[in-house]
mmCIF file of C-alpha atoms in Angstrom:
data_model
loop_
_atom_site.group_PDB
_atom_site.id
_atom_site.type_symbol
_atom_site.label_atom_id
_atom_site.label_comp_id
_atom_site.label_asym_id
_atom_site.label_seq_id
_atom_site.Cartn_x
_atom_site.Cartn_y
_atom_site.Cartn_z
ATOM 1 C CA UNK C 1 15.653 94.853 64.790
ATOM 2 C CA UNK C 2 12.419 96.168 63.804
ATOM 3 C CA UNK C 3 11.385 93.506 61.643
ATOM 4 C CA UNK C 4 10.932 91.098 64.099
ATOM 5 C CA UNK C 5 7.464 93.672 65.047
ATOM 6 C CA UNK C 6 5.757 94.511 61.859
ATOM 7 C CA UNK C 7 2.469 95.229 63.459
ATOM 8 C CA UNK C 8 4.656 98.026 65.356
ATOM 9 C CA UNK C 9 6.085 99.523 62.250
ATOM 10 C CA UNK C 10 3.087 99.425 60.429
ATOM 11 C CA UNK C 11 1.080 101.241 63.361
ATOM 12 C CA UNK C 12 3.474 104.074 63.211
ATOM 13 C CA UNK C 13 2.655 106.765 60.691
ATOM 14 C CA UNK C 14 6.453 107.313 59.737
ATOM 15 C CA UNK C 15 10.294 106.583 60.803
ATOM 16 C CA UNK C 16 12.067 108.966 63.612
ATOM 17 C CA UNK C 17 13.940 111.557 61.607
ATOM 18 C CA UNK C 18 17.689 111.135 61.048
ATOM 19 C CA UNK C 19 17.951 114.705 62.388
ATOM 20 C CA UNK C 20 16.158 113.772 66.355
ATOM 21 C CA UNK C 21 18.846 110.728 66.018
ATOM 22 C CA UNK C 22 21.873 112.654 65.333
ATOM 23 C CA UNK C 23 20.289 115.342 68.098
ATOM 24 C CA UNK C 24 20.008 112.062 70.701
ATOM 25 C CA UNK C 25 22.966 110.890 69.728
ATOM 26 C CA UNK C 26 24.658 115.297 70.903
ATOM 27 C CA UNK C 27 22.737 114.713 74.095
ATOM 28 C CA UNK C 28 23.359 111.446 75.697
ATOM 29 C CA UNK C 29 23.250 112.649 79.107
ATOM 30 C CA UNK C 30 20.173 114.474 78.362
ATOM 31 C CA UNK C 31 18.151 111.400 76.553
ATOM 32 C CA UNK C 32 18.938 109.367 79.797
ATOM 33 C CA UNK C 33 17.412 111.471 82.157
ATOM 34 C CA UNK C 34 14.172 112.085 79.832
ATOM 35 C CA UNK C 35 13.859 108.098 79.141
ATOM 36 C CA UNK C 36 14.007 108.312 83.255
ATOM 37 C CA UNK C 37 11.098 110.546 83.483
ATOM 38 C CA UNK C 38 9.384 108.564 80.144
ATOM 39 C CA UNK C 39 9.598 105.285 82.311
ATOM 40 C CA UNK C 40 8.358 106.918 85.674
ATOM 41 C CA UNK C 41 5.406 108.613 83.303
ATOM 42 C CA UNK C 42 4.296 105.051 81.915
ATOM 43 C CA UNK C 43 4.343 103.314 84.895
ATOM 44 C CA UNK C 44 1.875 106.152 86.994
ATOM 45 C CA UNK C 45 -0.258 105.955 83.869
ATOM 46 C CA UNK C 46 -0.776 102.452 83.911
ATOM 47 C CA UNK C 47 -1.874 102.658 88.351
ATOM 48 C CA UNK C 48 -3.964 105.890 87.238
ATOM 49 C CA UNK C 49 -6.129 103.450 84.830
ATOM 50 C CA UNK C 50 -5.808 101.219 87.125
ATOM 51 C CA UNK C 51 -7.197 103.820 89.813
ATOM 52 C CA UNK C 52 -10.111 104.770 87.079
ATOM 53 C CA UNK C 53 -11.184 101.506 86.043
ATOM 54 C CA UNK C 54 -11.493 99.648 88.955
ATOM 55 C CA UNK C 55 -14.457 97.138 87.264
ATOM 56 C CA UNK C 56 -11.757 96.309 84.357
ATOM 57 C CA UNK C 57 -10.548 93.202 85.007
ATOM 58 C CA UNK C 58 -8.538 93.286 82.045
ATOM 59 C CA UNK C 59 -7.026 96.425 82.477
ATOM 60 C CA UNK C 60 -6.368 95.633 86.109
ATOM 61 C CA UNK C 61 -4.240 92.452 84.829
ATOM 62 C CA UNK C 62 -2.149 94.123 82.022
ATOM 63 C CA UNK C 63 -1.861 97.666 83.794
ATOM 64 C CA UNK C 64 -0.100 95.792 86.979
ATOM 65 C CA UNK C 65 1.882 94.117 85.041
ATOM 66 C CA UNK C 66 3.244 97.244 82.638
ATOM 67 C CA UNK C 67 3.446 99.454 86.061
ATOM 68 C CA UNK C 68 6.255 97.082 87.290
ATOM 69 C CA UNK C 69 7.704 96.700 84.064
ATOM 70 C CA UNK C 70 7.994 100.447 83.542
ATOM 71 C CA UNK C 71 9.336 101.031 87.256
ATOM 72 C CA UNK C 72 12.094 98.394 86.630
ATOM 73 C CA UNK C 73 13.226 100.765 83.662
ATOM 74 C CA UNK C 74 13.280 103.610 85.231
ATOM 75 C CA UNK C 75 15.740 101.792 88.118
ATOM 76 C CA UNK C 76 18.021 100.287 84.970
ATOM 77 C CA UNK C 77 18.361 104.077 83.432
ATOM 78 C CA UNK C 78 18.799 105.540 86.750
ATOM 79 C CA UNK C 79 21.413 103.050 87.241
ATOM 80 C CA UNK C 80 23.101 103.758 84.193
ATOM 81 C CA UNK C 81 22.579 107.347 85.172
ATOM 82 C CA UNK C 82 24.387 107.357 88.563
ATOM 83 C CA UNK C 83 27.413 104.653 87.239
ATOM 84 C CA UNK C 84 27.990 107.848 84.200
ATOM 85 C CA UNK C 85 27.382 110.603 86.453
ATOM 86 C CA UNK C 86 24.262 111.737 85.125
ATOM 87 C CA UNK C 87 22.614 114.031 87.894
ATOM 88 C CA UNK C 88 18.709 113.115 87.568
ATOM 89 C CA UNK C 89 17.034 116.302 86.900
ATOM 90 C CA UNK C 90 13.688 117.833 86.886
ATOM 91 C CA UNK C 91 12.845 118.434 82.495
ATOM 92 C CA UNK C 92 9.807 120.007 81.076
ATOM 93 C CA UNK C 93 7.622 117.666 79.482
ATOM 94 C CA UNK C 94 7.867 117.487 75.626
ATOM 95 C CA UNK C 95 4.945 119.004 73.489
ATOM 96 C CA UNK C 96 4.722 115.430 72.412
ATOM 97 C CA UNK C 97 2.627 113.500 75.089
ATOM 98 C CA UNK C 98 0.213 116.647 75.461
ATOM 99 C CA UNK C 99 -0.253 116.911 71.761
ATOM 100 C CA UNK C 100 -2.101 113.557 71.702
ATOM 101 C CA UNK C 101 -3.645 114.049 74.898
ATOM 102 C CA UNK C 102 -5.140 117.040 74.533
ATOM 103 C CA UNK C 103 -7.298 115.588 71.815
ATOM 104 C CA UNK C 104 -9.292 112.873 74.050
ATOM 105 C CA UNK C 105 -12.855 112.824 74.026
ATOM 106 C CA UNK C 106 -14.592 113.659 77.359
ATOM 107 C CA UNK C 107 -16.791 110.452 77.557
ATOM 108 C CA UNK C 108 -16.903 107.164 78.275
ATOM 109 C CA UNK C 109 -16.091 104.806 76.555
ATOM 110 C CA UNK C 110 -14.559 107.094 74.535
ATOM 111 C CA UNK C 111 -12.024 108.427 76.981
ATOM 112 C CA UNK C 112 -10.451 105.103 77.910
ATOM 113 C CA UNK C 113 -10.380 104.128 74.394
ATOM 114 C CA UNK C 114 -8.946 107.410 73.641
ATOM 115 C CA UNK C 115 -6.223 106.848 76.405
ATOM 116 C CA UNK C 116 -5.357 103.211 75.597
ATOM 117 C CA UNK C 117 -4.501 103.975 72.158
ATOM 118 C CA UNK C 118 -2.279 107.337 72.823
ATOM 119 C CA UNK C 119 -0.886 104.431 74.885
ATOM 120 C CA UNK C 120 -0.340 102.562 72.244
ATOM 121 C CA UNK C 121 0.922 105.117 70.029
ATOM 122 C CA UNK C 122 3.647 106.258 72.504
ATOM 123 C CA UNK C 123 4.832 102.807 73.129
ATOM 124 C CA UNK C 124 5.616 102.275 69.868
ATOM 125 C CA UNK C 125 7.449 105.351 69.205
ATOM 126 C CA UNK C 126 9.534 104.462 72.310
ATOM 127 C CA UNK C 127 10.366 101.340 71.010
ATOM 128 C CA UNK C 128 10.971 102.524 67.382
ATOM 129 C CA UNK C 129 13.409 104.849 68.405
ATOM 130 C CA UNK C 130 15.388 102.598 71.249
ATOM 131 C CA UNK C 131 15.715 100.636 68.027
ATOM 132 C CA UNK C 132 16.949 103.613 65.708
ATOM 133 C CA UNK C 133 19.531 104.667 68.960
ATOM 134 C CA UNK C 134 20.840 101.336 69.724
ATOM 135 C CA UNK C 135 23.627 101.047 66.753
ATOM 136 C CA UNK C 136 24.874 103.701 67.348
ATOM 137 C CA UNK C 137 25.769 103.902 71.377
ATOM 138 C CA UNK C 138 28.192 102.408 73.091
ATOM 139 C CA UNK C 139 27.902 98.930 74.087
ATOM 140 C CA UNK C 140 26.614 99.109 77.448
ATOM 141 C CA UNK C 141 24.189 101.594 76.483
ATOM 142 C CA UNK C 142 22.978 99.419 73.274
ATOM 143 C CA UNK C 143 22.698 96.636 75.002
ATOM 144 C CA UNK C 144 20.258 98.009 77.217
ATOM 145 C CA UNK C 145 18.433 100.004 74.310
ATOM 146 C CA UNK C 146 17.963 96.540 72.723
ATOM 147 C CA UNK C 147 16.680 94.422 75.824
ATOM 148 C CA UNK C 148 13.900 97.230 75.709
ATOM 149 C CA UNK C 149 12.357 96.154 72.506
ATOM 150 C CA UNK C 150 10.320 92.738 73.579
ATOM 151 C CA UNK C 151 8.567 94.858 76.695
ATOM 152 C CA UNK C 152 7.746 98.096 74.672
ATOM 153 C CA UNK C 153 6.513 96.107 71.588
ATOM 154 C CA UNK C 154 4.407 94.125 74.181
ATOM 155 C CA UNK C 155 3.353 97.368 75.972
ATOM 156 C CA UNK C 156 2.239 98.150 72.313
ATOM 157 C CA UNK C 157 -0.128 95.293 71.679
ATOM 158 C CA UNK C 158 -1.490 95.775 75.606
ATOM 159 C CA UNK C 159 -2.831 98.600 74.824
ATOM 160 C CA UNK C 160 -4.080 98.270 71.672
ATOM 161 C CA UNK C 161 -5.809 95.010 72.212
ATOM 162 C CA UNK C 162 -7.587 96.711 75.389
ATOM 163 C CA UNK C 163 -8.551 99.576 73.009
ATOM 164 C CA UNK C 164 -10.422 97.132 70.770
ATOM 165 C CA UNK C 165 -11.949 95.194 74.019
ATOM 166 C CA UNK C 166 -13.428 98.368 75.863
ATOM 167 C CA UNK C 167 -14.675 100.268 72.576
ATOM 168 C CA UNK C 168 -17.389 97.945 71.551
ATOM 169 C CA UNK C 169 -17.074 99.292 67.749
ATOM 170 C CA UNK C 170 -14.298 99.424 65.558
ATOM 171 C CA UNK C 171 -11.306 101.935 66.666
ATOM 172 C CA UNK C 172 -9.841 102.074 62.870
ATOM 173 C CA UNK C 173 -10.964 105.594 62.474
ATOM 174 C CA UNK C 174 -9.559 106.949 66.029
ATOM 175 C CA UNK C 175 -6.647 105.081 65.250
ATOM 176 C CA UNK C 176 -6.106 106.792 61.850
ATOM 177 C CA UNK C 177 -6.663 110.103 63.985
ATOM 178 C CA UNK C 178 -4.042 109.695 66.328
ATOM 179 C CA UNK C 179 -1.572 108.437 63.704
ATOM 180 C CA UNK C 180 -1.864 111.749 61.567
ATOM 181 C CA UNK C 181 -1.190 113.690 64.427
ATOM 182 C CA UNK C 182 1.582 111.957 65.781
ATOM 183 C CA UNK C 183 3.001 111.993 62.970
ATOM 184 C CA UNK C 184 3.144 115.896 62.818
ATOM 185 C CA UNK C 185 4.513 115.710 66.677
ATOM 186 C CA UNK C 186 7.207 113.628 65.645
ATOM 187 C CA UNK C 187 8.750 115.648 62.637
ATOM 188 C CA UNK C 188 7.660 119.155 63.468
ATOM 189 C CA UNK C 189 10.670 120.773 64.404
ATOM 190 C CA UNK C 190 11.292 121.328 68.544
ATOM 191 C CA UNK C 191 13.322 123.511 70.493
ATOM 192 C CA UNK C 192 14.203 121.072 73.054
ATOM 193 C CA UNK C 193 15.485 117.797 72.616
ATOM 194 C CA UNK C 194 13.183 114.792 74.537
ATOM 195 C CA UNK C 195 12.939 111.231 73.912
ATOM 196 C CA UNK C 196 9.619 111.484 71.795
ATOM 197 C CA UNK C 197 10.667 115.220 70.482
ATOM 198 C CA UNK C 198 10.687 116.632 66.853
ATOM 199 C CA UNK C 199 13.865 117.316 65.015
ATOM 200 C CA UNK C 200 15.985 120.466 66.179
ATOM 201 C CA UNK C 201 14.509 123.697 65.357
ATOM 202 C CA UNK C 202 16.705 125.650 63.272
ATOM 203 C CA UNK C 203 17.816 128.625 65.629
ATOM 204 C CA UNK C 204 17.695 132.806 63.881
ATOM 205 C CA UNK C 205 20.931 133.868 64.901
ATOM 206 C CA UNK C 206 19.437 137.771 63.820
#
């Protein structure tokens, strides 16, 4: 399934660990209502640019677009949510998003740039691991996992091709930055499963 992006795979700094996929695959009701919140999260980030960078017109044009996108996932899930009986809950973010974010310079350009290619970055690990879940659900569920794959893996390239636009140098080295560390936030161990989380922390029973 992943072939078909290579540019995606490449981007990312490593594969999803087995053990977040057989921890997804323990909390089905919990991954829906996370992906819920995930989808909600992307589309106000996309009007907050769009709120920021009013002059653009770039932006403006891919940022509407991925906004409506992003809401129309979050209506499938919660769909899928209310047909299983999934109550839609308030979750604690993951350390995940915050882990890249914390790390953007204060400046601009810098700061968009900064923000298009967390963007980027979290995209990609959506779609990576929609990929990884999909064989193994149920087929309703993997169905819908699958149909993801052409909008995230576009959502990708949105935001890295704006990256390059609005930096007016080379990104490489931030790029190489935020790949290290997400690579750390995606197989350092976490204590609560999320879409984008770690692996399961091993729990002291002493």
């Amino acid at each position: 399934m992943l072939s078909a992006y290579p540019e995606l795979v490449n981007f990312l700094p490593c594969e999803s660990p087995k053990a977040w996929l057989n921890w997804a695959l323990e909390n089905q009701s919990l991954l829906l209502n996370d992906h819920a919140h995930c989808e909600k999260k992307a589309a106000s980030t996309a009007m907050s640019l769009m709120y920021r960078y009013v002059d653009r017109d770039n932006l403006l044009h891919k940022m509407s677009r991925l906004a409506r996108e992003e809401l129309l996932h979050f209506e499938q899930v919660h769909k899928l949510m209310r047909k299983r009986g999934v109550a839609y809950e308030h979750l604690t973010a993951s350390r995940y998003a915050d882990g890249l974010r914390k790390h953007i310079r204060t400046h601009e350009p810098a700061r968009l740039v900064d923000t298009l290619i967390i963007g980027a970055f979290v995209e990609a690990r959506s779609c990576e691991r929609f990929a990884v879940l999909a064989p193994h659900l149920d087929e309703e569920l993997s169905k819908f996992y699958l149909s993801l794959l052409k909008s995230e893996a576009r959502h990708f390239e949105d935001y890295l091709a704006l990256a390059e636009e609005y930096a007016g140098e080379p990104i490489d080295e931030r790029v190489a930055f935020f790949r290290e560390l997400e690579g750390k936030l995606i197989t350092e161990p976490d204590v609560e499963f999320r879409v984008h989380s770690g692996p399961p922390a091993e729990v002291s029973l002493s």
